[in-house]
Short mmCIF file of C-alpha atoms in Angstrom, two decimals:
data_model
loop_
_atom_site.label_atom_id
_atom_site.label_comp_id
_atom_site.label_asym_id
_atom_site.label_seq_id
_atom_site.Cartn_x
_atom_site.Cartn_y
_atom_site.Cartn_z
CA UNK A 1 27.82 127.59 32.90
CA UNK A 2 25.48 128.90 30.45
CA UNK A 3 27.63 130.87 28.75
CA UNK A 4 28.71 127.41 26.39
CA UNK A 5 25.52 125.43 27.53
CA UNK A 6 23.24 127.32 25.59
CA UNK A 7 22.63 127.20 22.12
CA UNK A 8 23.22 131.13 20.31
CA UNK A 9 24.21 133.24 17.12
CA UNK A 10 27.39 133.98 17.95
CA UNK A 11 28.48 130.77 20.60
CA UNK A 12 31.17 130.32 23.17
CA UNK A 13 32.61 127.14 23.75
CA UNK A 14 34.76 125.70 26.85
CA UNK A 15 38.01 126.17 24.87
CA UNK A 16 37.22 130.53 24.50
CA UNK A 17 36.58 129.67 28.37
CA UNK A 18 39.64 127.96 29.01
CA UNK A 19 41.70 130.15 26.84
CA UNK A 20 40.81 133.84 28.96
CA UNK A 21 40.71 132.10 32.50
CA UNK A 22 44.05 130.77 31.15
CA UNK A 23 45.67 134.21 31.76
CA UNK A 24 46.12 133.45 35.11
CA UNK A 25 45.04 136.17 37.93
CA UNK A 26 42.22 137.82 39.16
CA UNK A 27 38.96 136.82 37.53
CA UNK A 28 36.10 138.48 37.93
CA UNK A 29 32.53 138.03 36.70
CA UNK A 30 29.45 140.95 35.86
CA UNK A 31 26.20 140.64 35.03
CA UNK A 32 23.90 143.80 33.40
CA UNK A 33 20.88 144.86 31.84
CA UNK A 34 19.58 146.80 29.54
CA UNK A 35 16.10 147.72 28.09
CA UNK A 36 14.70 150.67 24.99
CA UNK A 37 16.26 152.11 22.79
CA UNK A 38 19.58 152.27 23.97
CA UNK A 39 20.00 149.01 26.34
CA UNK A 40 23.06 147.84 24.37
CA UNK A 41 25.42 150.59 26.06
CA UNK A 42 23.17 151.04 28.81
CA UNK A 43 23.74 146.62 29.71
CA UNK A 44 27.87 146.97 29.26
CA UNK A 45 28.24 150.17 31.41
CA UNK A 46 25.76 147.82 33.96
CA UNK A 47 27.73 145.54 34.04
CA UNK A 48 31.30 147.20 33.69
CA UNK A 49 30.30 149.07 36.87
CA UNK A 50 28.26 146.27 37.91
CA UNK A 51 27.70 146.04 42.57
CA UNK A 52 29.06 143.00 42.51
CA UNK A 53 32.93 143.67 41.30
CA UNK A 54 34.26 145.40 44.06
CA UNK A 55 37.01 146.83 41.79
CA UNK A 56 36.90 148.08 38.41
CA UNK A 57 37.97 145.56 35.45
CA UNK A 58 40.84 148.10 33.80
CA UNK A 59 43.76 146.86 31.54
CA UNK A 60 42.02 142.91 31.50
CA UNK A 61 44.18 141.32 28.85
CA UNK A 62 40.86 138.03 28.47
CA UNK A 63 37.75 138.93 28.49
CA UNK A 64 34.67 137.35 27.44
CA UNK A 65 31.49 138.68 27.00
CA UNK A 66 27.75 137.08 26.15
CA UNK A 67 25.46 139.36 25.18
CA UNK A 68 21.37 137.82 25.17
CA UNK A 69 18.25 139.28 23.89
CA UNK A 70 15.38 138.78 22.35
CA UNK A 71 14.36 137.93 18.54
CA UNK A 72 15.41 142.14 18.47
CA UNK A 73 19.09 142.12 19.22
CA UNK A 74 21.11 143.01 16.62
CA UNK A 75 24.35 142.69 15.57
CA UNK A 76 24.45 146.50 15.92
CA UNK A 77 24.13 146.57 19.30
CA UNK A 78 26.74 143.70 19.94
CA UNK A 79 29.26 145.88 18.27
CA UNK A 80 27.71 148.80 20.32
CA UNK A 81 28.49 146.95 23.85
CA UNK A 82 31.93 145.72 22.40
CA UNK A 83 33.38 148.92 21.90
CA UNK A 84 32.03 150.12 25.81
CA UNK A 85 33.73 147.02 26.97
CA UNK A 86 37.24 147.14 25.08
CA UNK A 87 37.70 150.75 25.43
CA UNK A 88 38.22 149.45 29.56
CA UNK A 89 40.50 147.46 28.91
CA UNK A 90 44.39 146.68 28.19
CA UNK A 91 45.07 147.57 23.92
CA UNK A 92 46.14 143.96 23.31
CA UNK A 93 43.41 142.59 24.92
CA UNK A 94 41.81 138.94 23.17
CA UNK A 95 38.42 139.83 23.24
CA UNK A 96 35.95 137.01 22.54
CA UNK A 97 32.08 137.68 22.75
CA UNK A 98 28.73 135.01 22.30
CA UNK A 99 25.56 136.01 20.98
CA UNK A 100 22.08 134.12 22.12
CA UNK A 101 18.73 134.94 21.17
CA UNK A 102 16.25 133.90 24.17
CA UNK A 103 12.56 134.08 22.71
CA UNK A 104 12.17 135.03 26.86
CA UNK A 105 14.19 138.08 27.32
CA UNK A 106 11.29 140.34 25.03
CA UNK A 107 12.95 143.44 24.46
CA UNK A 108 15.83 143.00 26.40
CA UNK A 109 19.23 142.52 26.66
CA UNK A 110 21.73 140.95 29.18
CA UNK A 111 25.51 141.53 28.81
CA UNK A 112 27.86 138.54 30.86
CA UNK A 113 31.74 139.56 31.04
CA UNK A 114 34.58 137.55 32.54
CA UNK A 115 38.11 139.25 32.84
CA UNK A 116 40.60 137.99 32.94
CA UNK A 117 44.37 138.29 32.65
CA UNK A 118 45.07 141.41 35.38
CA UNK A 119 48.55 143.73 35.53
CA UNK A 120 50.21 142.26 38.29
CA UNK A 121 52.11 145.28 39.11
CA UNK A 122 49.57 147.23 38.92
CA UNK A 123 46.99 147.37 41.93
CA UNK A 124 43.77 146.97 41.28
CA UNK A 125 41.75 150.32 41.63
CA UNK A 126 38.33 149.59 44.03
CA UNK A 127 36.12 151.86 42.80
CA UNK A 128 33.87 154.18 45.02
CA UNK A 129 30.90 153.65 46.65
CA UNK A 130 28.56 156.41 48.81
CA UNK A 131 28.41 155.38 51.65
CA UNK A 132 24.96 155.10 53.19
CA UNK A 133 23.71 158.36 55.70
CA UNK A 134 20.50 157.01 57.44
CA UNK A 135 20.74 155.09 60.36
CA UNK A 136 19.55 151.52 60.51
CA UNK A 137 15.63 151.46 62.18
CA UNK A 138 16.36 150.23 66.14
CA UNK A 139 14.94 146.48 66.54
CA UNK A 140 12.11 145.46 68.38
CA UNK A 141 11.72 144.01 71.22
CA UNK A 142 9.60 140.94 71.64
CA UNK A 143 8.75 139.69 74.58
CA UNK A 144 9.65 135.75 75.70
CA UNK A 145 6.89 133.33 74.73
CA UNK A 146 6.50 130.55 77.33
CA UNK A 147 7.31 126.54 76.23
CA UNK A 148 5.24 124.75 78.20
CA UNK A 149 6.84 121.11 78.72
CA UNK A 150 4.75 117.88 78.55
CA UNK A 151 6.43 115.93 81.26
CA UNK A 152 4.85 112.23 79.32
CA UNK A 153 6.99 109.72 77.93
CA UNK A 154 7.57 110.92 73.65
CA UNK A 155 8.47 107.34 72.50
CA UNK A 156 8.41 103.63 74.11
CA UNK A 157 11.72 103.12 76.32
CA UNK A 158 10.95 99.18 75.48
CA UNK A 159 13.51 97.05 73.51
CA UNK A 160 13.12 96.31 70.48
CA UNK A 161 13.58 93.11 69.66
CA UNK A 162 14.20 92.26 65.71
CA UNK A 163 11.54 90.02 63.83
CA UNK A 164 12.58 87.25 62.36
CA UNK A 165 13.12 86.96 58.90
CA UNK A 166 10.76 84.09 57.92
CA UNK A 167 12.37 83.43 54.62
CA UNK A 168 13.92 80.41 54.80
CA UNK A 169 10.98 79.34 56.15
CA UNK A 170 9.24 79.30 52.99
CA UNK A 171 12.16 78.22 50.83
CA UNK A 172 12.00 75.33 48.71
CA UNK A 173 14.77 73.79 46.74
CA UNK A 174 12.10 72.82 43.63
CA UNK A 175 11.00 76.31 43.72
CA UNK A 176 12.56 77.23 40.02
CA UNK A 177 11.36 81.57 40.27
CA UNK A 178 14.35 81.26 42.43
CA UNK A 179 17.48 81.87 41.19
CA UNK A 180 19.71 78.69 40.78
CA UNK A 181 23.48 80.36 42.87
CA UNK A 182 20.72 81.09 46.78
CA UNK A 183 18.93 76.91 45.61
CA UNK A 184 22.52 75.34 46.20
CA UNK A 185 23.98 77.87 49.13
CA UNK A 186 20.93 76.42 50.80
#
């Protein structure tokens, strides 16, 4: 929702999201962060190789991405990120982008990518991830804790008696603080 609710230099709106999502098929979302001199390239590559994605966005026909950075963000950096993202997409990609300046980002840059419209006839290529070679540490067994159970009553078992509402006893027909329709009912 941040893509369409936060105003920026180049705004994305619901129509942009709808046009990308209307391409159907799987929709993938990824986020990348970068800082330093080459932050746009780092953030774009990190978003494309996000550990949140178990597939790549190669061949996507619809990509929406948003670049959020501090006041020192330049259009050159946005263009650099767009080129990296375009290289991974389908040649006829519908690429929509936005740019937001956020004072709290400082010298950091964040790129959010949403990709849809994958060719259904070509299976999505799964990314390979290294398998952990370390064994998990054995869990430590803890001694059971004794719980004392008090047999005393937790609550009073006496039947509940509703208290009588004394509002009717205080009702006076000449009391103008009570609305007329309530006075007529009485």
